[in-house]
Coordinates of C-alpha atoms in Angstrom, one line a residue:
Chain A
X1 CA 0.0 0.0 0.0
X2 CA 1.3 3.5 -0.6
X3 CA 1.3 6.6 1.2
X4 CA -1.2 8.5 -0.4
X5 CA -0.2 12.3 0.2
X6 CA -3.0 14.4 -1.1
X7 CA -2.3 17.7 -2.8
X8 CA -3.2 19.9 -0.1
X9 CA -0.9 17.9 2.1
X10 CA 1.7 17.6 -0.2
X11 CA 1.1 22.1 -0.8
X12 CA 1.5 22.7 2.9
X13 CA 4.8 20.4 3.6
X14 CA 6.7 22.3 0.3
X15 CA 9.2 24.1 2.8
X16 CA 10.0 20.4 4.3
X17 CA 10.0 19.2 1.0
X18 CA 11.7 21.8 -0.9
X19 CA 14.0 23.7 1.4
X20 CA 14.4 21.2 4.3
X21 CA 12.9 23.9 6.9
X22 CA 13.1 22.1 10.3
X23 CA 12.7 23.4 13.9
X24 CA 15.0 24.1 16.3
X25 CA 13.9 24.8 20.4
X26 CA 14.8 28.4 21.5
X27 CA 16.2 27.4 24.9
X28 CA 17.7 23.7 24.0
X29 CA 18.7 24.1 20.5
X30 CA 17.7 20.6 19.5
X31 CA 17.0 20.7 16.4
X32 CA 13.6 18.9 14.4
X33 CA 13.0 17.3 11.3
X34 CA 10.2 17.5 10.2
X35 CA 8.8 20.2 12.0
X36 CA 6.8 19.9 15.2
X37 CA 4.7 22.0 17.2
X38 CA 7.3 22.2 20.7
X39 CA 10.1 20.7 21.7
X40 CA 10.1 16.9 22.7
X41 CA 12.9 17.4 24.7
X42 CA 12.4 20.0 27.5
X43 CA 9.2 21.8 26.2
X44 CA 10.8 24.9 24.6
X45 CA 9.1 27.1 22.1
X46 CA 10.8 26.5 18.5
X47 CA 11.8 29.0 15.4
X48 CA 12.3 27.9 11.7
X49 CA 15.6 26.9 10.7
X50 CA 16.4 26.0 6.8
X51 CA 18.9 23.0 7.3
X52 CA 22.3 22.3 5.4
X53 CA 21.4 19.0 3.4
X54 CA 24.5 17.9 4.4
X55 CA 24.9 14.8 6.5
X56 CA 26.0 10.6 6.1
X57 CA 24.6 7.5 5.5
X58 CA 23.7 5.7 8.8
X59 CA 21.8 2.7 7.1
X60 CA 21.4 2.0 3.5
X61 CA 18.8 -0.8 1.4
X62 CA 18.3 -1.7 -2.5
X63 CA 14.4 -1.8 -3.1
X64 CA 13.6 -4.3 -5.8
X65 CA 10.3 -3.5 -8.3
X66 CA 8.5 -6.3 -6.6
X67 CA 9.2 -4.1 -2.9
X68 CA 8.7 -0.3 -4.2
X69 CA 5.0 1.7 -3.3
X70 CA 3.0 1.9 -6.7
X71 CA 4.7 5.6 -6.3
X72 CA 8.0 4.2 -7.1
X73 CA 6.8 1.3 -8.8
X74 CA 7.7 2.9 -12.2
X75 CA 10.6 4.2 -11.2
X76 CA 12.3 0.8 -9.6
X77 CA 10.8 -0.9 -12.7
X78 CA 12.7 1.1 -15.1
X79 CA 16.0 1.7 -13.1
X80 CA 16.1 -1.7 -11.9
X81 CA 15.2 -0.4 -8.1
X82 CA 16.5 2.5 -6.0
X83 CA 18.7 3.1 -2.6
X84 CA 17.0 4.3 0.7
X85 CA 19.1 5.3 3.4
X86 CA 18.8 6.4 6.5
X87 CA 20.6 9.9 6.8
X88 CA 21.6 11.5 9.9
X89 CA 22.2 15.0 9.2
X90 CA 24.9 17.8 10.7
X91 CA 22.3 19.4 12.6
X92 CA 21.0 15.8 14.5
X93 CA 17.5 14.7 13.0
X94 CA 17.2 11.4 10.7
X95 CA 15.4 11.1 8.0
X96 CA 14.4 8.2 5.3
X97 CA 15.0 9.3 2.1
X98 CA 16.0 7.9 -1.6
X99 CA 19.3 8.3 -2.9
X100 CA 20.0 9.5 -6.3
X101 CA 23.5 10.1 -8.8
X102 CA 25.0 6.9 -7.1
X103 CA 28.7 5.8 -8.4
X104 CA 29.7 3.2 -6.5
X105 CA 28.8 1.6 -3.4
X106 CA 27.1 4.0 -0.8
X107 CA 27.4 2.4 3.1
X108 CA 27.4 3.2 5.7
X109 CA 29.3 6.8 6.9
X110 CA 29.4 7.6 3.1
X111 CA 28.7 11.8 3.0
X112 CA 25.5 12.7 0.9
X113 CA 24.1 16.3 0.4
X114 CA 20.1 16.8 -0.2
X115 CA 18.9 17.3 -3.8
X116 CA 15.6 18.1 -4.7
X117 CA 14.1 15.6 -7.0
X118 CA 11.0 14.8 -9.3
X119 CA 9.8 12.1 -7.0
X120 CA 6.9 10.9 -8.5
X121 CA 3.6 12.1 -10.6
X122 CA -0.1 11.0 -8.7
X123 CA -3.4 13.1 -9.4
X124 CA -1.8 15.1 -12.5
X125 CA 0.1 16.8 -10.1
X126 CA 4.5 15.9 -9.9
X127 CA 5.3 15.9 -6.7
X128 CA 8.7 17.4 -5.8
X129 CA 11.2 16.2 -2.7
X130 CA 14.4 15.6 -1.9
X131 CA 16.7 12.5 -2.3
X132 CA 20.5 12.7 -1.1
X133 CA 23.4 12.0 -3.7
X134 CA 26.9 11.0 -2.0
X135 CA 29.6 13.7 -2.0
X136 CA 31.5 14.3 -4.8
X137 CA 35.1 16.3 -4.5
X138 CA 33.6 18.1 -7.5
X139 CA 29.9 19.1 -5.5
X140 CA 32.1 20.2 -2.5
X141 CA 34.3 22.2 -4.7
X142 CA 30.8 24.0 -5.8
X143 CA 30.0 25.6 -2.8
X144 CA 31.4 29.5 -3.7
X145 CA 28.2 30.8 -1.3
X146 CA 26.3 27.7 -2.8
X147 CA 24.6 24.5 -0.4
X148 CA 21.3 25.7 0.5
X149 CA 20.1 29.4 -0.1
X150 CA 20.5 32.1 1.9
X151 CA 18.6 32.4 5.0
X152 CA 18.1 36.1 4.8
X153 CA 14.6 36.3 3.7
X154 CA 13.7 33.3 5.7
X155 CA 10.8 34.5 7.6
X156 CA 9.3 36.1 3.9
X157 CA 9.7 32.1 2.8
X158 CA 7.8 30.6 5.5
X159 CA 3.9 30.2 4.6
Chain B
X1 CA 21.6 50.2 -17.6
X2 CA 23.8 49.7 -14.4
X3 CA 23.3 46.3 -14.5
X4 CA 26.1 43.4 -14.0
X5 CA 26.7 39.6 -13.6
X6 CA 27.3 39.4 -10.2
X7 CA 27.4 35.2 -10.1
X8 CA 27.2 32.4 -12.5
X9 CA 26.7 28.9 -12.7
X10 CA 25.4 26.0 -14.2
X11 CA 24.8 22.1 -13.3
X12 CA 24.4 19.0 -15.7
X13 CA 23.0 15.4 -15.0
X14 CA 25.6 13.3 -14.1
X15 CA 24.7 11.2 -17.4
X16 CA 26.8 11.2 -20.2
X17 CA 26.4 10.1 -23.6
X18 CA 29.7 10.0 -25.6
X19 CA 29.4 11.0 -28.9
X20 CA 31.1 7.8 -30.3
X21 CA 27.3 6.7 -28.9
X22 CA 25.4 8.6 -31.5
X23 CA 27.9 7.3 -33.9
X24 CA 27.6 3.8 -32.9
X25 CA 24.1 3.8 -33.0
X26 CA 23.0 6.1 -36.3
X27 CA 26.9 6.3 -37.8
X28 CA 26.2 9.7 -37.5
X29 CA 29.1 12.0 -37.1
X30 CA 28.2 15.5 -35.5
X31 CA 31.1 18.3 -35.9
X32 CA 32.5 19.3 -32.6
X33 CA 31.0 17.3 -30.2
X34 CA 32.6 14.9 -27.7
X35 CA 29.4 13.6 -25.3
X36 CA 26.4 15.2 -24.1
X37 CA 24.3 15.0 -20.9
X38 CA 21.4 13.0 -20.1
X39 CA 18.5 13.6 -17.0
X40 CA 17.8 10.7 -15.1
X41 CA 14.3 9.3 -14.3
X42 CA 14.2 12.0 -11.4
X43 CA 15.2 14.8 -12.9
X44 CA 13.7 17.8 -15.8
X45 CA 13.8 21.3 -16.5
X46 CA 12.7 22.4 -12.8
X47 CA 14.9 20.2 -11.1
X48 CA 17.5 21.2 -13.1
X49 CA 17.3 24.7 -12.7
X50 CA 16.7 24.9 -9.2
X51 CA 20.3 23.5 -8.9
X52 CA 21.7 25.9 -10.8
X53 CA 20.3 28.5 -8.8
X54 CA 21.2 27.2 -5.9
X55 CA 24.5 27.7 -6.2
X56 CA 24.5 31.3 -6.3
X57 CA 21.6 32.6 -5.2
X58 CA 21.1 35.5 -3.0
X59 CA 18.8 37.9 -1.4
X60 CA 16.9 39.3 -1.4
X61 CA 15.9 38.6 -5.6
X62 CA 13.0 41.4 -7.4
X63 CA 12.8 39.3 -10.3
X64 CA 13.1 35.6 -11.6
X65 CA 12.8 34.6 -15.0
X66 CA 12.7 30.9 -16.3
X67 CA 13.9 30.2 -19.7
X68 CA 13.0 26.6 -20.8
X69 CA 11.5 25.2 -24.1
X70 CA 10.8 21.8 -21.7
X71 CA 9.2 22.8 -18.7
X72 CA 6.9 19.8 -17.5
X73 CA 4.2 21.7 -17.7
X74 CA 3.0 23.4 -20.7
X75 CA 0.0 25.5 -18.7
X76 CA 1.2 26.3 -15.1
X77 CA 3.2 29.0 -13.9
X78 CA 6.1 27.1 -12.4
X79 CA 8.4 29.4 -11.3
X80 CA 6.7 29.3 -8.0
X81 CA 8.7 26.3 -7.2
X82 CA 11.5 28.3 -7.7
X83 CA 10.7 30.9 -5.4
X84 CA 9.7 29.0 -2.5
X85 CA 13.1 26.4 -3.0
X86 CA 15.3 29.4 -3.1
X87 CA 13.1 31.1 -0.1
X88 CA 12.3 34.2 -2.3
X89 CA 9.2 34.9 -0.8
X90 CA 6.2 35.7 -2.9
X91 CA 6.6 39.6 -4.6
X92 CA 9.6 39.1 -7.5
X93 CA 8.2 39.5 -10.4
X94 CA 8.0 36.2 -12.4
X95 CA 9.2 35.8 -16.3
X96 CA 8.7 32.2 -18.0
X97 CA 9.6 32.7 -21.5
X98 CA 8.9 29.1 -23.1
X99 CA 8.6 29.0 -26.7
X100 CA 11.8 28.9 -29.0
X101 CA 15.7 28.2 -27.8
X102 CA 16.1 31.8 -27.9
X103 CA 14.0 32.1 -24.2
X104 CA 17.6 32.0 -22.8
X105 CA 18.6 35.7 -23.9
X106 CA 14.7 36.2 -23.8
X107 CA 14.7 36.1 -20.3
X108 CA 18.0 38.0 -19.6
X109 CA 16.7 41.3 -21.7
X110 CA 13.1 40.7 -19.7
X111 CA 15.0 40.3 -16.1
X112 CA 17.0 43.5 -17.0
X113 CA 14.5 45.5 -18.2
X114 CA 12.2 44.9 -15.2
X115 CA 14.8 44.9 -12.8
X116 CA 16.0 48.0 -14.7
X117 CA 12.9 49.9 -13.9
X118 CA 12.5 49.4 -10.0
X119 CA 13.8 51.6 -7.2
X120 CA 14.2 49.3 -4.7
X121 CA 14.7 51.5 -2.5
X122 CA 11.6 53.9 -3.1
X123 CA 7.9 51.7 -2.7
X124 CA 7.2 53.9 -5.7
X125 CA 9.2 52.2 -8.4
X126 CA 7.0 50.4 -11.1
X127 CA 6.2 47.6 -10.7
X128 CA 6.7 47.4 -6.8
X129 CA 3.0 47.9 -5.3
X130 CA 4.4 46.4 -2.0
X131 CA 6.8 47.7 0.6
X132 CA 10.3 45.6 0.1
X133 CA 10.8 45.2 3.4
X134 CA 7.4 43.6 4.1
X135 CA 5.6 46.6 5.9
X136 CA 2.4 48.5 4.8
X137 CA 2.9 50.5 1.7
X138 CA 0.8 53.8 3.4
X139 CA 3.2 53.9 6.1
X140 CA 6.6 52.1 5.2
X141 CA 9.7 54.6 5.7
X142 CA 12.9 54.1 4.1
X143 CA 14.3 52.3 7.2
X144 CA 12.1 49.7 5.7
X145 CA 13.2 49.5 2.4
X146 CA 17.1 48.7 3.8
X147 CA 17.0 44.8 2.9
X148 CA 20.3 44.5 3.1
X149 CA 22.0 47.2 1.4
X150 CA 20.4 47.1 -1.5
X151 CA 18.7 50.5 -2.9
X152 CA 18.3 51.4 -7.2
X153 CA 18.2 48.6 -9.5
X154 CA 16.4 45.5 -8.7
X155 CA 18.5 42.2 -8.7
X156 CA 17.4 39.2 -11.3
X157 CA 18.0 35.9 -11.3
X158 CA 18.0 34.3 -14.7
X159 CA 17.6 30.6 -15.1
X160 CA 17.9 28.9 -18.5
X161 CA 17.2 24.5 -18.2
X162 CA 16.6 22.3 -20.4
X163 CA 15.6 18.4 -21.0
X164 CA 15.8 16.7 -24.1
X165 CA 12.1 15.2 -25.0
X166 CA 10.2 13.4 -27.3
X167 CA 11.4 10.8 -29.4
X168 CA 14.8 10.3 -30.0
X169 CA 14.6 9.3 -33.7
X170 CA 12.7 12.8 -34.1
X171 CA 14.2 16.1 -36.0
X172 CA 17.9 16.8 -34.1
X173 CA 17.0 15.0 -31.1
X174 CA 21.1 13.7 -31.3
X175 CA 22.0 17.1 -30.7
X176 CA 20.1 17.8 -27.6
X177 CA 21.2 17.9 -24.4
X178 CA 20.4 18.5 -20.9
X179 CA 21.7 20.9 -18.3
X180 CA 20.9 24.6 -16.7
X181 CA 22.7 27.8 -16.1
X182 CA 21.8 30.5 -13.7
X183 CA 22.8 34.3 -13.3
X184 CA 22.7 36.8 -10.3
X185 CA 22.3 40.2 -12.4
X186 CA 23.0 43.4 -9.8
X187 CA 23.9 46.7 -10.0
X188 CA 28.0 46.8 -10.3
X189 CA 28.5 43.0 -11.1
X190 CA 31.5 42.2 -11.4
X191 CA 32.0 39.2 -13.4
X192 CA 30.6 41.6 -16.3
X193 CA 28.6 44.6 -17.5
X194 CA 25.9 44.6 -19.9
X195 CA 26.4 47.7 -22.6
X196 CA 23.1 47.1 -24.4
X197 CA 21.1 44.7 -26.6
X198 CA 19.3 44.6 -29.6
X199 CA 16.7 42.1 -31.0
X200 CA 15.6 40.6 -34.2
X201 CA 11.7 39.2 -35.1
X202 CA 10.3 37.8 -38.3
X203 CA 7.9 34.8 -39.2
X204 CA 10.0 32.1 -40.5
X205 CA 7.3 28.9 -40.4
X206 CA 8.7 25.2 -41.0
X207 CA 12.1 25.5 -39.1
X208 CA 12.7 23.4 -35.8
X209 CA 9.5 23.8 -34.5
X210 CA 6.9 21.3 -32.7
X211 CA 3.4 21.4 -32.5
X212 CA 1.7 22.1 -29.4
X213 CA -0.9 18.9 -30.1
X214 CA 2.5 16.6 -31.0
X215 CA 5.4 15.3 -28.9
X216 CA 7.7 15.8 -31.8
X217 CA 10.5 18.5 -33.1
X218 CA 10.1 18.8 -37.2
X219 CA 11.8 20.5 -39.9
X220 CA 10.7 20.8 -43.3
X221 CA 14.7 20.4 -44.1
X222 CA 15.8 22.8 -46.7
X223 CA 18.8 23.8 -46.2
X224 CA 19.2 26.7 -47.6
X225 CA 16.0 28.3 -46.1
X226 CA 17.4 27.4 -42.6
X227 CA 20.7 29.5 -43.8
X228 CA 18.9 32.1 -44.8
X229 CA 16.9 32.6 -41.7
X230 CA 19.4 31.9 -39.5
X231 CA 22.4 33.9 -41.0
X232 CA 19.7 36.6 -41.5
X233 CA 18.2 36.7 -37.8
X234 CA 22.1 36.8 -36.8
X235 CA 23.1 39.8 -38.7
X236 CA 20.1 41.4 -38.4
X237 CA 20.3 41.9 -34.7
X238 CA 24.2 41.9 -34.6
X239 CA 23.9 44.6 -37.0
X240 CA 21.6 47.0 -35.6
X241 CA 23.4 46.9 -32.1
X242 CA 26.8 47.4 -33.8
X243 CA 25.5 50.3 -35.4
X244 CA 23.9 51.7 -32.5
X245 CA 27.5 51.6 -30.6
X246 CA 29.1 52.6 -33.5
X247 CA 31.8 49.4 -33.2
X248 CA 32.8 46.8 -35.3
X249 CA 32.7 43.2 -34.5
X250 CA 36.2 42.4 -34.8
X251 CA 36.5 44.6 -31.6
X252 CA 34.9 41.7 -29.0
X253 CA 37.0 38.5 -28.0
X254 CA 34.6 36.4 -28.0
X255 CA 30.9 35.8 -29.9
X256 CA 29.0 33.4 -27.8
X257 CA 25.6 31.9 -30.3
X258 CA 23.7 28.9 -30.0
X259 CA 22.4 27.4 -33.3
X260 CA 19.9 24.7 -34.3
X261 CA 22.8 22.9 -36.3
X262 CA 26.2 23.7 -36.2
X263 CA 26.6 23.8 -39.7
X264 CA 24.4 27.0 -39.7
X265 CA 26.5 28.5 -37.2
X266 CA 29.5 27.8 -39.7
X267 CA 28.1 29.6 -42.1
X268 CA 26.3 32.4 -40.0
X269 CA 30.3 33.4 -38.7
X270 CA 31.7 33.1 -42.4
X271 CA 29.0 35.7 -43.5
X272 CA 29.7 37.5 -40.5
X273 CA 33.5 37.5 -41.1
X274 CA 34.5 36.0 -37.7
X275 CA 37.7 35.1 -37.0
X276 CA 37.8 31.3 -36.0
X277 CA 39.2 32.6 -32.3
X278 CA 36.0 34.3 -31.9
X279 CA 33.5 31.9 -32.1
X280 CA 35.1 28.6 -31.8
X281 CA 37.6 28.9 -29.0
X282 CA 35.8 28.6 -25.4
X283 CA 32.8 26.4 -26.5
X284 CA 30.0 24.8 -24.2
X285 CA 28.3 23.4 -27.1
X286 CA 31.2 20.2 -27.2
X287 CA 30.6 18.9 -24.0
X288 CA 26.7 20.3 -23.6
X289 CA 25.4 19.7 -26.8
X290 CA 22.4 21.8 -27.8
X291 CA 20.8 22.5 -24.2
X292 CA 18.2 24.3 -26.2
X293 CA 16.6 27.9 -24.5
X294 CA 19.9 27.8 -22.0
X295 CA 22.1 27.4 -24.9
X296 CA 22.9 30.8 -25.5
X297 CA 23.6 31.5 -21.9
X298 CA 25.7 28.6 -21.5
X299 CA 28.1 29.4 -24.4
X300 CA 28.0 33.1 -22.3
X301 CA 29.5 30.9 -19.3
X302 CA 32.3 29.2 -21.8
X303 CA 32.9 33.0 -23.0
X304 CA 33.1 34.5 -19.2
X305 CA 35.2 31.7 -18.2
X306 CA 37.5 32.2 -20.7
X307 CA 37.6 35.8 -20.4
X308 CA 40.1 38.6 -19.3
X309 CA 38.7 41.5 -17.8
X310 CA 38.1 44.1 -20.5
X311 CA 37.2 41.5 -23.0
X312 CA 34.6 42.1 -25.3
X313 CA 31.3 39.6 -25.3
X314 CA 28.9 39.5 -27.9
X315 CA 25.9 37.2 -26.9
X316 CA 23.3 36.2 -29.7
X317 CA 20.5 34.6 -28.6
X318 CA 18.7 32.7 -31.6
X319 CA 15.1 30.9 -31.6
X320 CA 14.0 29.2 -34.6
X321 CA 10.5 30.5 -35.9
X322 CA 12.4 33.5 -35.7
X323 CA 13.6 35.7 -33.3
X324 CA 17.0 36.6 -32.1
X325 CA 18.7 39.0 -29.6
X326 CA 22.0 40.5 -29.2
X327 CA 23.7 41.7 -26.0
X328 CA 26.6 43.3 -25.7
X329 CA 29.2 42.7 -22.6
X330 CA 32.3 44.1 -20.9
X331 CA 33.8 41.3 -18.8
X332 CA 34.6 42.5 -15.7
X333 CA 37.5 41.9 -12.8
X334 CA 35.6 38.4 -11.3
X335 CA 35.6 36.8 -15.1
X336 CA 37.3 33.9 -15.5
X337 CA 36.0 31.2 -12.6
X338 CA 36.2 27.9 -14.6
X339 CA 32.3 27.4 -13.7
X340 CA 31.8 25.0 -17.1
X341 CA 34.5 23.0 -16.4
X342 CA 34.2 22.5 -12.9
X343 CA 30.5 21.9 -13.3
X344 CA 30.8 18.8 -16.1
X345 CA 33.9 17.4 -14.1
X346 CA 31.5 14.5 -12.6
X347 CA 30.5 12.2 -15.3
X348 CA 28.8 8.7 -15.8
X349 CA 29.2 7.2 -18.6
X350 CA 25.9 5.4 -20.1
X351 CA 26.0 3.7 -23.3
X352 CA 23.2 4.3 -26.3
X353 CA 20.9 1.4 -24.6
X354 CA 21.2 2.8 -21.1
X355 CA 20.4 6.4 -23.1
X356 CA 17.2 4.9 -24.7
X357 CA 15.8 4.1 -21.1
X358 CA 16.5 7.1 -19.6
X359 CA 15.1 9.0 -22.6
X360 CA 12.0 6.7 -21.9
X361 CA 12.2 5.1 -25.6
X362 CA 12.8 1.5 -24.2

């Protein structure tokens, strides 16, 4: 069975989606992914914070066709499957995600950076996400003020 | 116009197809070019561009314009994405120029030209109905308006991508490629100044076009009418600009154009009377192929990276149907950052099978 994420769902979570906008508690600093309403840990109030997209591979799994959600179904179909990690990030949270632009063997440890992604098409509508791609010397070398935009602006962003 | 490159870059699937591929497959030979690059299943014009952006965008941004002939919509205004990935917030004013490969320079003259017009740091400048800094229009003060430093000229950010589509046994499907290119346009940029522009419109029906009811690209394939429309859409903006500054083409280093087939741009530079080191040095189009509306920009990065400051750039802009633009540019003291090379140094290598599934043929 899939997850069904309708488009009204899929409208409101475009900053998680999109810019990786988590949470992070004012007087513990913990920080969230995906948002939440307070802080699990001591209670705290919490602001927006746009994560880096930068973490590492703490688990890592090949889904077949005959495993993938009919969203991915197409997609494992005509790649042969796709990797899902785990990914800690630099800030803390976890997160499942696909991985895409894999050369070689990803494991555990290996550094990926978030991408966003056409992750599948359901109602007419393409829904848009992130995936993680492993480092490339090349990808770090990119980052003249690159990685995630600026935060400046941040509170304009947030709907 | 005050108006600069302040940034640049550009970003590519990590597919390549060699061009020993194409030759494999169809025997066919295509002058100049050594591989091109290929989306993956996950990946089009949006993705594509919002990548390119990334790298080098800033804030806060007045206006956004999307160049792309293979957006995945064809009704939808999709630079929205855009804006909320990059955290632009909701007023720039949004361009998406669509219909020909010349929607790369398209888009730059349209960026400029509103960006142009806007006092950033007045809420009277056209086109700017809301305070910049967020507040009430009827009471904002200048404080206000003091997002970051910025106050005159807007600032644009000009996104060209582009995905090949449709079938690959269809018109010059072997010389499309994919990839995007971005540009942060401010007031004093200083990878290079834009002097001026000029552009070029006339109804040439039959040439590289597709039907909005087919999938398809088509020519009617006469040679020597695609010449003649080409060469003439060339010189007729080139000229007109040239005259206006009173200069002669032999003064700019470079001559960055994007053509539907190479062999037009052969002959467009021979009537033109280019010098070979003007308009075949410092190529994109080798390792890019024809990246369609961000082609024109993307030979602008291979001309910036190879460029001194002080260096002439003449940009032509062509779109097939016809229309054409010409933009002049001084590079500047921040030319020369290697962006092209840097962003095509990660490559896999598929072969013409593993091409035909990506492309979705197979």
């Amino acid at each position: 069975m899939g997850a069904h994420v309708s488009v009204p769902m899929y409208r409101r979570s475009l900053s998680q989606r999109l810019c990786l906008e988590g949470r992070r508690c004012t007087c513990c600093e913990r920080v969230f992914f995906p948002p939440v309403g307070g802080c699990r840990h001591c209670g705290g109030l919490l602001e927006a914070i746009v994560l880096s997209g930068r973490g590492e591979i703490l688990t890592v799994t090949w889904i077949t066709p005959a495993g993938a959600p009919p969203e991915f179904a197409e997609q494992a179909y005509r790649q042969g499957g796709y990797h899902v990690a785990i990914v800690k990030l630099e800030e803390g949270p976890k997160l499942t995600a696909q991985l895409t632009d894999v050369t070689g063997t990803p494991t555990i440890g290996t550094p990926v950076r978030a991408q966003v992604r056409l992750l599948y098409d359901e109602e007419g509508v393409l829904r848009y996400g992130f995936k993680f791609s492993p480092e490339t010397p090349a990808a770090a070398d990119n980052d003249g003020g690159a990685g995630p935009p600026e935060q400046a602006g941040a509170t304009e962003g947030a709907r | 116009m005050a108006l600069g490159i302040a940034s640049y870059s550009c970003r590519f699937p990590g597919y390549r197809l060699a061009a020993r591929e194409l030759s494999r497959a169809w025997g066919l030979v295509i002058p100049g070019l050594k591989g091109k690059r290929v989306a993956g299943l996950d990946e089009d014009a949006i993705t594509l561009a919002l990548a390119a952006a990334a790298d080098i965008v800033a804030s806060p941004v007045h206006v956004l314009a999307l160049a792309s002939t293979s957006l995945p919509y064809r009704h939808k205004a999709q630079a929205g994405l855009l804006a909320q990935a990059l955290r632009l917030g909701s007023s720039p004013f949004a361009a998406e120029c669509t219909t020909s490969d010349r929607a790369g320079t398209e888009a730059l003259v349209t960026a400029l030209g509103v960006a142009s017009s806007l006092d950033t740091g007045c809420a009277e400048g056209i086109g700017m109905p809301e305070c910049v800094g967020g507040k009430d229009v009827a009471t904002c003060t200048d404080d206000d308006h003091k997002v970051g430093t910025q106050t005159g000229p807007g600032v644009a950010l000009v996104v060209a991508a582009e995905v090949a589509t449709g079938s690959t046994r269809a018109g010059n499907d072997a010389l499309m490629g994919a990839g995007a290119v971005a540009f942060v346009f401010r007031e004093g940029g200083a990878v290079a100044t834009i002097e001026a522009f000029s552009s070029f419109v006339a109804e040439d029906p039959g040439l590289d076009f597709t039907r909005a009811d087919h999938e398809n690209r088509r020519d009617i394939k006469v040679p020597d009418y695609a010449a003649d429309a080409y060469t003439g859409a060339i010189r007729g903006t080139i000229g007109r600009l040239l005259g206006a500054l009173n200069r002669e083409l032999a003064e700019y280093r470079f001559v960055a154009m994007n053509a539907p087939d190479p062999r037009l741009m052969t002959a467009a530079a021979r009537a033109l009377g280019l010098r070979a080191d003007q308009w075949q040095q410092a190529r994109a189009f080798p390792e890019t192929a024809n990246v369609g509306a961000a082609q024109p920009l993307m030979e602008l990065v291979a001309a910036l990276d190879a460029a001194r400051p002080g260096d002439r750039i003449l940009l032509v802009g062509y779109g097939s149907g016809s229309a054409a633009d010409a933009i002049s540019l001084v590079a500047g003291p921040e030319s020369g950052q290697g962006v092209l090379a840097r962003s095509l140094a990660a490559a896999t290598d598929v072969d013409y099978v593993a091409y035909l599934k990506l492309r979705g043929e197979i």
